[in-house]
Coordinates of N, CA and C in Angstrom, one line a residue:
M1 N -18.2 1.8 -65.7 CA -17.8 3.0 -65.0 C -19.1 3.3 -64.0
G2 N -20.1 2.4 -63.9 CA -21.1 2.5 -62.9 C -20.5 1.9 -61.7
N3 N -19.7 0.6 -61.5 CA -19.4 -0.1 -60.7 C -18.1 0.7 -59.9
K4 N -17.6 1.5 -60.8 CA -16.2 2.4 -60.2 C -16.9 3.4 -59.4
R5 N -18.0 3.9 -59.6 CA -18.5 5.2 -59.0 C -19.2 4.8 -57.7
R6 N -19.7 3.8 -58.0 CA -20.1 3.2 -56.6 C -19.0 2.8 -55.3
K7 N -18.0 2.2 -56.0 CA -16.9 1.9 -55.1 C -16.5 3.2 -54.5
V8 N -16.3 4.5 -55.4 CA -15.8 5.7 -54.7 C -16.9 6.2 -53.7
R9 N -17.9 6.3 -54.0 CA -18.9 6.5 -53.1 C -19.0 5.9 -51.7
A10 N -18.6 4.5 -51.9 CA -18.8 3.5 -50.6 C -17.4 4.0 -49.8
G11 N -16.4 4.5 -50.3 CA -15.1 4.8 -49.8 C -15.0 6.0 -48.7
I12 N -13.9 5.7 -47.7 CA -13.8 7.1 -47.1 C -12.8 8.3 -47.2
S13 N -12.9 9.3 -47.2 CA -12.0 10.2 -47.7 C -11.3 10.8 -46.8
L14 N -9.9 11.2 -47.2 CA -9.0 11.4 -45.9 C -9.6 12.6 -45.0
L15 N -10.5 13.5 -45.4 CA -10.9 14.7 -44.9 C -11.8 13.9 -43.7
E16 N -12.6 12.8 -44.2 CA -13.3 12.5 -43.1 C -12.4 11.5 -42.1
L17 N -11.6 11.1 -42.5 CA -10.7 10.4 -41.2 C -10.0 11.1 -40.7
M18 N -9.4 12.6 -41.3 CA -8.8 13.1 -40.2 C -10.1 13.9 -39.0
V19 N -11.5 14.0 -39.7 CA -12.3 14.6 -38.7 C -12.3 13.5 -37.7
V20 N -12.5 12.6 -37.9 CA -12.7 11.2 -37.0 C -11.9 10.9 -35.9
L21 N -10.0 11.2 -36.6 CA -9.0 11.3 -35.8 C -9.1 12.2 -34.7
V22 N -9.3 13.5 -35.1 CA -9.8 14.9 -34.2 C -10.6 14.7 -33.4
M23 N -11.8 14.0 -33.6 CA -12.6 13.7 -32.7 C -12.2 12.8 -31.7
M24 N -11.8 11.7 -32.1 CA -11.4 10.7 -31.0 C -10.3 11.2 -30.0
G25 N -9.3 12.3 -30.7 CA -8.4 12.6 -30.0 C -8.8 13.5 -28.7
F26 N -9.8 14.6 -29.1 CA -10.5 15.3 -27.9 C -11.2 14.4 -27.4
L27 N -12.0 13.5 -27.6 CA -12.8 12.6 -26.7 C -11.5 11.5 -25.6
T28 N -10.8 11.2 -26.2 CA -9.6 10.5 -25.3 C -9.1 11.9 -24.1
Y29 N -8.7 13.0 -24.6 CA -8.3 13.8 -23.8 C -9.3 14.3 -22.9
A30 N -10.4 14.4 -23.4 CA -11.6 14.6 -22.2 C -11.8 13.5 -21.1
L31 N -11.5 12.4 -21.6 CA -12.0 11.1 -20.5 C -10.6 11.2 -19.6
T32 N -9.3 11.6 -20.2 CA -7.9 11.4 -19.4 C -8.0 12.7 -18.7
Y33 N -8.4 13.7 -19.0 CA -8.8 15.1 -17.9 C -9.3 14.7 -16.9
A34 N -10.7 14.1 -16.9 CA -11.6 13.6 -16.2 C -11.1 12.9 -14.8
F35 N -10.3 11.6 -15.4 CA -10.1 10.7 -14.7 C -9.0 11.1 -13.9
T36 N -7.9 11.8 -14.5 CA -6.9 12.4 -13.2 C -7.4 13.7 -12.6
G37 N -8.1 14.3 -12.9 CA -9.2 15.1 -12.3 C -9.6 14.7 -10.9
S38 N -10.3 13.7 -11.1 CA -11.1 12.8 -10.1 C -10.1 12.3 -9.0
I39 N -8.7 11.9 -9.4 CA -8.0 11.4 -8.5 C -7.3 12.8 -7.7
D40 N -7.2 13.8 -8.6 CA -6.5 14.8 -7.8 C -7.2 15.4 -6.6
V41 N -8.9 15.5 -7.1 CA -9.5 15.8 -6.0 C -9.5 14.9 -4.6
Q42 N -9.5 13.3 -5.0 CA -9.7 12.5 -3.7 C -8.3 12.9 -3.3
R43 N -7.1 12.9 -3.7 CA -5.9 13.4 -3.2 C -6.0 14.5 -2.2
R44 N -6.7 15.5 -2.7 CA -6.6 17.1 -1.9 C -7.8 16.7 -0.9
Q45 N -8.3 16.0 -1.1 CA -9.6 15.6 0.0 C -9.0 14.8 1.2
A46 N -8.0 14.0 1.0 CA -7.8 13.1 1.9 C -6.6 14.1 2.3
Q47 N -5.6 14.7 1.7 CA -4.6 15.7 2.5 C -5.4 16.5 3.5
R48 N -6.8 17.2 2.9 CA -7.4 18.2 3.8 C -7.6 17.6 5.0
Q49 N -8.2 16.3 4.9 CA -8.8 15.8 6.2 C -7.6 15.5 7.1
S50 N -6.6 14.8 6.3 CA -5.2 14.4 7.5 C -5.0 15.7 8.0
E51 N -4.9 17.0 7.5 CA -4.4 18.2 8.2 C -5.3 18.7 9.1
Q52 N -6.5 18.2 9.0 CA -7.7 18.3 10.1 C -7.4 17.8 11.2
N53 N -6.6 16.7 11.1 CA -6.7 15.5 12.1 C -5.5 15.6 12.7
P54 N -5.7 16.2 14.3 CA -4.0 16.5 14.6 C -3.3 15.1 15.0
T55 N -4.0 13.9 14.9 CA -3.1 12.6 15.4 C -2.3 12.1 14.1
A56 N -3.2 12.3 12.8 CA -2.4 12.1 11.7 C -1.3 12.9 11.4
R57 N -1.7 14.4 11.8 CA -0.6 15.4 11.4 C 0.8 15.1 12.3
I58 N 0.4 14.9 13.6 CA 1.6 14.5 14.5 C 2.2 13.2 14.4
E59 N 1.7 12.2 13.9 CA 2.4 10.8 13.6 C 3.2 10.8 12.3
R60 N 2.5 11.8 11.5 CA 3.0 11.7 10.0 C 4.4 12.3 10.1
R61 N 4.4 13.3 10.9 CA 5.5 14.4 11.0 C 6.6 13.5 12.1
I62 N 6.5 13.1 12.9 CA 7.5 12.3 13.8 C 7.8 11.1 13.0
T63 N 7.1 10.3 12.4 CA 7.5 9.2 11.8 C 8.6 9.6 10.6
R64 N 8.3 10.4 9.8 CA 9.2 11.0 9.2 C 10.5 11.3 9.6
L65 N 10.4 12.2 10.6 CA 11.8 12.6 11.1 C 12.7 11.5 11.8
L66 N 12.0 10.4 12.7 CA 12.6 9.4 13.0 C 13.1 8.5 12.0
T67 N 12.4 8.4 11.0 CA 12.9 7.3 9.6 C 14.2 8.0 9.3
E68 N 14.7 9.0 9.4 CA 15.6 9.6 8.9 C 17.1 9.9 9.8
V69 N 16.9 9.3 11.1 CA 17.8 9.4 12.0 C 19.1 8.7 11.4
I70 N 20.3 9.3 11.7 CA 21.3 9.1 11.3 C 22.5 8.9 12.6
L71 N 23.6 8.0 12.8 CA 24.0 8.0 14.1 C 25.2 7.0 13.5
S72 N 26.8 7.6 14.0 CA 27.9 7.1 13.5 C 28.1 6.2 14.5
E73 N 28.7 4.9 14.3 CA 29.3 4.1 15.1 C 30.7 4.6 15.8
D74 N 31.2 5.7 15.1 CA 32.3 6.1 15.8 C 32.4 6.5 17.2
T75 N 32.5 5.9 18.2 CA 32.9 6.4 19.4 C 33.1 7.8 19.9
A76 N 34.3 8.4 19.0 CA 35.1 9.6 19.2 C 34.2 10.8 18.4
D77 N 32.9 10.3 17.6 CA 32.0 11.3 17.2 C 31.0 12.0 17.8
T78 N 31.1 13.3 18.2 CA 30.2 13.7 18.8 C 29.4 14.9 18.3
M79 N 29.1 14.7 16.9 CA 28.2 15.3 15.8 C 26.8 14.7 15.8
T80 N 26.9 13.4 15.9 CA 25.9 12.4 15.9 C 25.4 12.0 17.0
Y81 N 24.3 11.9 17.2 CA 23.6 11.3 18.7 C 21.9 11.3 18.7
F82 N 21.5 10.3 19.8 CA 20.5 10.1 19.8 C 20.2 9.9 21.5
V83 N 19.5 10.7 22.0 CA 19.3 11.3 23.3 C 18.0 11.2 24.0
A84 N 17.6 10.7 24.9 CA 16.0 10.9 25.5 C 16.5 11.3 27.2
A85 N 15.8 12.0 27.4 CA 16.0 12.8 28.5 C 14.5 13.0 29.3
T86 N 14.2 12.7 30.7 CA 13.1 12.8 31.4 C 13.3 14.2 32.2
E87 N 12.3 15.2 31.7 CA 12.5 16.4 32.6 C 11.0 16.8 33.3
G88 N 10.0 15.8 33.1 CA 8.8 15.8 34.0 C 8.5 14.4 34.9
D89 N 7.4 14.3 34.9 CA 7.2 12.9 35.7 C 7.1 11.5 35.1
G90 N 7.5 11.9 33.8 CA 8.0 10.6 33.0 C 6.8 9.4 32.9
A91 N 5.7 9.8 33.0 CA 4.3 8.9 33.0 C 4.3 8.1 31.8
L92 N 4.7 8.9 30.7 CA 4.5 8.1 29.4 C 6.0 7.5 28.7
G93 N 7.0 7.9 29.6 CA 8.4 7.5 29.1 C 9.3 8.8 29.1
A94 N 10.4 8.8 28.3 CA 11.5 9.9 28.1 C 10.5 11.3 27.4
D95 N 10.4 12.3 28.1 CA 9.5 13.5 27.6 C 10.2 14.4 26.7
R96 N 11.7 13.9 26.1 CA 12.3 14.9 25.4 C 13.1 14.0 24.3
L97 N 13.1 14.2 23.1 CA 14.1 13.0 22.5 C 14.8 13.9 21.6
T98 N 16.0 13.9 21.5 CA 17.0 14.8 20.8 C 17.8 13.9 20.0
F99 N 17.9 14.4 18.6 CA 18.7 13.2 17.7 C 19.2 13.7 16.5
T100 N 20.1 13.1 15.7 CA 20.5 13.8 14.5 C 20.0 13.0 13.5
S101 N 19.9 13.6 12.3 CA 19.1 13.1 11.1 C 19.7 13.6 9.9
T102 N 19.7 13.3 8.5 CA 20.0 13.5 7.3 C 18.9 15.0 7.2
A103 N 19.8 16.1 6.7 CA 19.2 17.5 6.6 C 17.9 17.6 5.9
L104 N 17.3 17.9 6.4 CA 15.5 17.7 5.6 C 15.6 18.8 4.5
G105 N 14.8 18.4 3.5 CA 14.9 19.3 2.2 C 14.5 20.4 2.6
L106 N 14.5 21.5 1.8 CA 14.3 23.0 2.1 C 12.7 23.3 1.7
P107 N 11.8 23.8 2.5 CA 10.3 24.0 1.9 C 10.3 24.7 0.3
L108 N 9.2 24.0 0.0 CA 8.7 24.6 -1.7 C 8.8 26.3 -1.6
T109 N 8.8 27.0 -0.2 CA 8.4 28.4 -0.4 C 9.7 29.3 -0.9
T110 N 10.8 28.3 -0.6 CA 12.3 28.9 -0.8 C 12.4 29.3 -2.2
Q111 N 12.0 28.3 -3.0 CA 12.1 28.2 -4.6 C 11.3 29.4 -5.3
Q112 N 10.4 30.1 -4.6 CA 9.5 30.9 -5.0 C 9.9 32.2 -4.5
S113 N 10.6 32.1 -3.3 CA 11.4 33.4 -2.9 C 12.2 34.3 -3.8
T114 N 12.1 35.5 -3.7 CA 12.8 36.6 -4.5 C 14.0 36.9 -3.5
D115 N 14.4 36.5 -2.0 CA 15.5 36.8 -1.4 C 16.7 36.6 -1.7
D116 N 17.4 37.2 -1.7 CA 19.2 36.8 -2.0 C 19.5 35.7 -1.5
F117 N 20.6 35.1 -1.6 CA 21.5 34.1 -1.0 C 21.4 34.2 0.4
E118 N 22.1 35.5 0.8 CA 22.3 35.6 2.1 C 21.3 35.9 3.0
T119 N 20.0 36.7 2.4 CA 18.8 36.9 3.4 C 18.3 35.4 3.8
Q120 N 18.3 34.6 2.6 CA 17.7 33.0 3.1 C 18.8 32.4 3.7
H121 N 20.1 32.5 3.7 CA 21.0 31.9 4.8 C 20.6 32.4 5.9
E122 N 20.6 33.6 6.1 CA 20.4 34.0 7.6 C 18.9 33.6 8.2
A123 N 17.7 33.3 7.4 CA 16.6 33.0 8.1 C 16.6 31.5 8.2
R124 N 17.3 30.6 7.2 CA 17.3 29.5 7.5 C 18.5 28.8 8.1
G125 N 19.6 29.0 8.1 CA 20.8 28.7 8.4 C 21.1 27.7 7.3
P126 N 22.5 27.2 7.8 CA 23.1 26.6 6.1 C 22.6 25.3 5.9
Q127 N 22.6 24.8 4.8 CA 21.8 23.8 4.5 C 22.7 22.4 4.6
G128 N 22.4 21.2 4.1 CA 23.4 20.3 4.1 C 23.8 19.6 5.5
G129 N 24.5 18.6 5.4 CA 25.1 18.0 6.5 C 24.1 17.0 7.4
V130 N 24.4 17.5 8.6 CA 23.5 16.5 9.6 C 22.7 17.8 10.3
A131 N 21.3 17.5 10.6 CA 20.8 18.5 11.6 C 20.4 17.6 12.9
E132 N 20.2 18.5 13.5 CA 19.9 18.4 14.7 C 18.4 18.7 15.4
I133 N 17.5 17.6 15.5 CA 16.0 17.8 15.8 C 15.9 17.3 17.4
S134 N 14.7 18.0 18.1 CA 14.4 17.9 19.4 C 12.7 18.2 19.2
L135 N 12.6 17.1 20.2 CA 11.1 16.9 20.2 C 10.3 17.2 21.8
S136 N 9.5 17.9 22.2 CA 9.4 18.0 23.7 C 8.1 19.0 23.6
T137 N 7.4 18.5 24.7 CA 6.2 19.8 25.2 C 6.8 20.8 25.9
S138 N 8.1 21.0 26.3 CA 8.9 22.0 26.9 C 9.7 22.9 26.2
A139 N 9.5 24.0 25.7 CA 10.2 24.9 24.8 C 11.4 25.3 25.6
V140 N 12.3 24.9 24.5 CA 14.0 25.3 25.1 C 13.9 26.8 25.3
G141 N 13.7 27.8 24.3 CA 13.7 29.2 24.3 C 12.4 29.4 24.9
D142 N 12.0 30.8 24.9 CA 10.9 31.7 25.4 C 9.9 31.4 24.3
A143 N 9.0 30.7 24.8 CA 7.6 30.5 23.9 C 6.4 31.4 24.2
G144 N 6.4 32.1 25.0 CA 5.6 33.1 25.2 C 4.4 32.4 26.1
S145 N 3.2 32.4 25.4 CA 2.0 31.7 25.8 C 1.6 30.5 25.2
K146 N 2.3 30.2 24.0 CA 2.2 28.8 23.4 C 2.5 27.7 24.2
V147 N 1.6 26.9 24.2 CA 2.1 25.3 24.7 C 1.6 24.4 23.6
G148 N 2.5 23.0 23.8 CA 2.1 22.0 23.1 C 3.3 21.2 22.5
L149 N 3.5 20.7 21.5 CA 4.3 20.2 21.2 C 5.5 21.0 20.4
F150 N 6.6 21.1 20.6 CA 7.5 21.9 20.2 C 8.7 21.1 19.3
E151 N 8.9 21.5 18.2 CA 10.2 21.0 17.8 C 11.4 21.9 17.0
R152 N 12.5 21.5 17.5 CA 13.6 22.5 17.5 C 14.7 21.8 16.5
L153 N 14.7 22.6 15.5 CA 16.0 22.3 14.4 C 17.1 23.0 14.2
Q154 N 18.1 22.1 14.2 CA 19.3 23.1 13.9 C 20.1 22.2 12.7
V155 N 20.7 23.1 11.6 CA 21.5 22.8 10.6 C 22.7 23.7 10.4
P156 N 23.4 22.9 10.5 CA 24.1 21.5 10.9 C 24.1 21.5 12.5
A157 N 23.9 20.1 12.8 CA 24.0 20.0 14.3 C 25.5 20.3 14.7
D158 N 25.3 20.6 16.1 CA 26.9 21.3 16.6 C 27.3 20.7 17.8
G159 N 26.8 19.4 18.1 CA 27.0 18.8 19.5 C 26.6 19.0 20.7
D160 N 25.8 20.3 20.7 CA 25.1 20.3 22.0 C 23.9 20.0 22.0
V161 N 23.1 19.0 22.6 CA 22.1 18.8 22.4 C 21.1 19.5 23.3
T162 N 21.4 20.4 23.9 CA 20.6 21.0 24.8 C 19.8 22.2 24.4
Q163 N 20.5 22.9 23.1 CA 20.0 24.5 22.5 C 20.6 24.5 21.2
G164 N 20.0 25.7 20.7 CA 20.3 25.7 19.4 C 19.4 25.8 18.2
G165 N 19.6 26.2 17.1 CA 18.7 26.3 16.0 C 17.2 27.3 16.2
T166 N 16.5 26.7 15.5 CA 15.2 27.5 15.9 C 14.1 26.4 16.3
E167 N 13.0 27.1 17.0 CA 12.1 26.4 17.5 C 10.7 26.8 17.3
S168 N 10.1 25.6 16.7 CA 8.6 26.0 16.2 C 7.5 25.0 17.0
L169 N 6.3 25.6 17.2 CA 5.6 24.6 17.5 C 4.5 23.8 16.4
L170 N 5.0 22.5 16.8 CA 4.5 21.5 16.0 C 3.2 21.4 15.8
E171 N 2.4 21.1 17.2 CA 0.7 20.9 17.6 C 0.8 21.6 18.7
S172 N -0.1 22.4 18.6 CA -0.9 23.2 20.2 C -1.9 22.1 20.8
S173 N -2.3 21.3 20.6 CA -3.1 20.2 21.2 C -2.6 19.5 22.1
V174 N -1.3 19.1 21.9 CA -0.3 18.1 22.4 C -0.3 18.4 24.1
T175 N -0.8 17.8 24.9 CA -0.5 18.2 26.6 C 0.8 17.0 26.9
S176 N 0.6 16.3 26.8 CA 2.1 15.3 27.2 C 2.6 14.4 26.0
I177 N 3.8 14.2 26.3 CA 4.5 13.2 25.2 C 5.4 12.1 25.5
G178 N 5.7 11.1 25.5 CA 6.6 10.3 25.9 C 7.3 9.3 25.0
F179 N 8.5 9.1 25.2 CA 9.5 8.2 23.9 C 9.9 6.9 24.7
E180 N 9.6 5.7 24.3 CA 10.2 4.7 24.5 C 10.8 3.9 23.7
F181 N 11.7 3.0 23.9 CA 12.6 2.3 23.2 C 12.7 1.0 23.2
Y182 N 12.8 0.3 22.0 CA 12.9 -1.3 21.9 C 14.4 -1.7 21.7
D183 N 15.0 -2.3 23.0 CA 16.4 -2.8 22.6 C 16.5 -4.2 22.2
G184 N 15.6 -4.7 21.7 CA 15.9 -5.8 21.1 C 15.1 -7.0 22.0
T185 N 15.0 -6.8 23.4 CA 14.5 -7.5 24.2 C 13.3 -6.9 25.1
Q186 N 13.3 -5.7 25.2 CA 12.2 -4.6 26.0 C 12.3 -3.5 25.6
W187 N 11.4 -2.8 26.3 CA 11.1 -1.5 25.8 C 11.7 -0.6 27.2
V188 N 12.4 0.0 26.8 CA 13.3 1.1 27.9 C 13.0 2.6 28.0
T189 N 13.0 3.1 28.7 CA 12.6 4.5 29.0 C 13.7 5.6 28.7
V190 N 15.1 5.0 28.8 CA 16.1 5.9 28.7 C 17.1 5.5 27.3
W191 N 17.8 6.2 26.5 CA 18.8 5.8 25.4 C 19.7 7.2 25.6
D192 N 20.8 6.7 25.6 CA 22.0 8.0 25.7 C 23.2 7.5 24.9
T193 N 23.2 7.9 23.4 CA 24.7 7.2 23.0 C 25.7 8.4 23.0
T194 N 25.5 9.7 24.3 CA 26.8 10.2 24.4 C 27.4 9.9 26.1
E195 N 26.7 9.1 26.3 CA 27.2 8.7 28.0 C 28.5 8.0 27.6
E196 N 29.6 8.2 28.7 CA 30.6 7.4 28.5 C 30.6 5.8 28.8
G197 N 31.1 5.4 28.0 CA 30.8 3.8 27.8 C 29.5 3.2 27.5
G198 N 28.8 4.2 27.1 CA 27.4 3.8 26.7 C 27.5 3.3 25.0
T199 N 26.3 2.7 24.7 CA 26.2 2.1 23.3 C 25.9 3.4 22.3
R200 N 27.0 2.9 21.2 CA 26.6 3.7 19.8 C 25.6 2.9 19.1
R201 N 24.7 2.6 19.5 CA 23.5 2.1 18.8 C 22.2 2.6 18.8
L202 N 21.3 2.4 18.1 CA 20.1 3.0 17.8 C 19.3 1.9 18.2
P203 N 18.0 2.4 18.7 CA 17.1 1.3 19.4 C 16.2 0.6 17.7
A204 N 15.9 -0.5 18.2 CA 15.3 -1.2 16.9 C 14.0 -0.3 16.7
A205 N 13.1 0.4 17.7 CA 12.1 0.9 17.0 C 11.8 2.1 18.2
V206 N 11.0 3.1 18.1 CA 10.6 4.1 19.0 C 9.2 3.9 19.1
R207 N 8.8 3.7 20.4 CA 7.1 4.0 20.8 C 6.9 5.5 21.3
V208 N 6.0 6.1 20.2 CA 5.5 7.4 20.7 C 4.0 7.3 21.6
S209 N 4.0 8.0 22.6 CA 2.6 8.1 23.3 C 2.4 9.6 23.6
Y210 N 1.2 10.3 23.4 CA 1.0 11.5 23.4 C -0.5 11.8 23.9
T211 N -0.8 12.8 24.6 CA -2.5 12.9 25.0 C -2.5 14.5 24.4
L212 N -3.8 14.6 23.8 CA -4.4 15.5 23.7 C -5.3 16.5 24.2
A213 N -5.3 17.8 24.5 CA -6.0 18.5 24.8 C -7.6 18.6 24.4
T214 N -7.8 18.2 22.9 CA -9.1 18.0 22.7 C -9.8 16.8 23.0
D215 N -9.2 15.6 23.5 CA -9.5 14.4 24.1 C -10.2 14.8 25.5
T216 N -11.8 14.5 25.5 CA -12.2 14.8 26.5 C -11.9 13.8 27.8
A217 N -11.8 12.5 27.2 CA -11.6 11.5 28.1 C -10.2 11.1 28.5
N218 N -9.2 11.8 28.1 CA -7.6 12.1 28.0 C -7.2 10.9 27.8
Q219 N -7.2 10.3 26.6 CA -6.9 9.2 25.8 C -5.6 9.4 25.4
T220 N -4.9 8.3 25.7 CA -3.2 8.1 25.4 C -3.2 7.5 24.0
H221 N -2.9 8.2 22.9 CA -2.5 7.7 21.6 C -1.0 7.1 21.4
S222 N -1.1 6.1 21.0 CA 0.5 5.4 21.0 C 0.6 5.0 19.5
F223 N 1.8 5.0 18.7 CA 2.3 4.7 17.7 C 3.7 4.1 17.6
V224 N 4.3 3.2 16.9 CA 5.5 2.8 16.9 C 6.5 3.0 15.5
V225 N 7.2 3.5 15.8 CA 8.5 3.7 14.7 C 9.3 2.8 14.2
P226 N 9.6 1.9 13.7 CA 10.8 1.2 13.5 C 11.9 2.4 12.9
L227 N 13.5 1.8 13.2 CA 14.1 2.9 12.7 C 15.2 2.0 11.6
P228 N 14.9 2.3 10.3 CA 15.4 1.4 9.5 C 17.0 1.1 9.8
T229 N 17.6 2.4 10.0 CA 19.2 2.3 10.6 C 19.5 1.6 11.4
S230 N 18.8 0.8 12.3 CA 19.3 0.5 13.5 C 19.5 -1.0 13.1
D231 N 20.5 -1.4 13.9 CA 21.2 -3.4 13.5 C 20.6 -3.7 14.9
V232 N 19.9 -3.3 15.8 CA 19.1 -4.0 16.9 C 18.0 -4.8 16.7
D233 N 18.1 -6.2 17.1 CA 17.1 -7.1 17.0 C 17.2 -8.0 18.3
A234 N 16.1 -9.1 18.2 CA 16.2 -9.8 19.2 C 17.5 -10.8 19.3
D235 N 17.7 -11.2 18.2 CA 19.4 -11.8 18.1 C 20.5 -10.9 18.5
N236 N 20.1 -9.6 18.1 CA 21.2 -8.9 18.6 C 21.0 -7.7 19.5
P237 N 20.4 -7.8 20.5 CA 20.0 -6.6 21.3 C 21.0 -5.6 22.0
A238 N 20.7 -4.4 22.1 CA 21.5 -3.5 22.4 C 21.9 -3.8 24.1
N239 N 23.0 -3.2 24.4 CA 23.2 -3.5 26.0 C 22.2 -2.7 26.7
A240 N 21.4 -3.4 27.7 CA 20.7 -2.7 28.4 C 21.3 -1.8 29.4
T241 N 22.1 -2.2 29.8 CA 22.7 -1.5 31.0 C 23.3 0.0 30.5
S242 N 23.8 0.0 29.3 CA 24.0 1.2 28.8 C 23.0 2.0 28.4
T243 N 21.8 1.4 27.9 CA 20.9 2.6 27.6 C 20.0 2.8 28.8
G244 N 19.8 2.2 29.9 CA 19.0 2.9 30.8 C 17.8 1.7 31.4
G245 N 16.7 2.2 32.0 CA 16.0 1.3 32.7 C 14.7 0.9 31.8
T246 N 13.9 0.0 32.3 CA 13.1 -0.7 31.7 C 11.7 0.1 31.7
A247 N 10.8 -0.2 30.9 CA 9.6 0.2 31.1 C 8.4 -1.1 31.2

């Protein structure tokens, strides 16, 4: 009996085991919450810093738009296009770029809106299909006293590259912008898929150059965006005579 009692006293009761498991569960939860919380704080800080940096904000937005470019190879198609125009001195390249893209997703605010379908449709236009996007420092409509880089969005695209949709100020600090296009052999400053006899191909990449009013030295910022839907490369260049002059 004495040995049996000692064996019972040396064991662990079910209640003690449950207490240990509960404590381990709380500890695991606390460590996991602290870990994920620190990651979320770092992510929010990085996002806040990028939002305060105009160069990061501009380049992130333009890169996203250009990587979603869509262009039909059908020469009879007038609803998809990629058109660059020079309206100013063209020092940095074409200063207006208009192209079609897969329709962008709706902002999260639409999910929280209490407006009915008709009201949201009137405010945001029809969704789906192909969107028309235009980037330039020259507003198509009346911008009032606003200056900077404007983004015009029309959903769906209507085949008119000069107007339509809604226009918003993407970044007020941009003083000038230019677009250049790699045709497989060189950078060119003109690209127009709507020209009669022109090529129905996208450039391999777009080089974007811009200046900011906040740069006292008037520094020119540049970045390159490869177009994933383009079939242009060094072995299969686009027709330079159809796309325009060189840079």
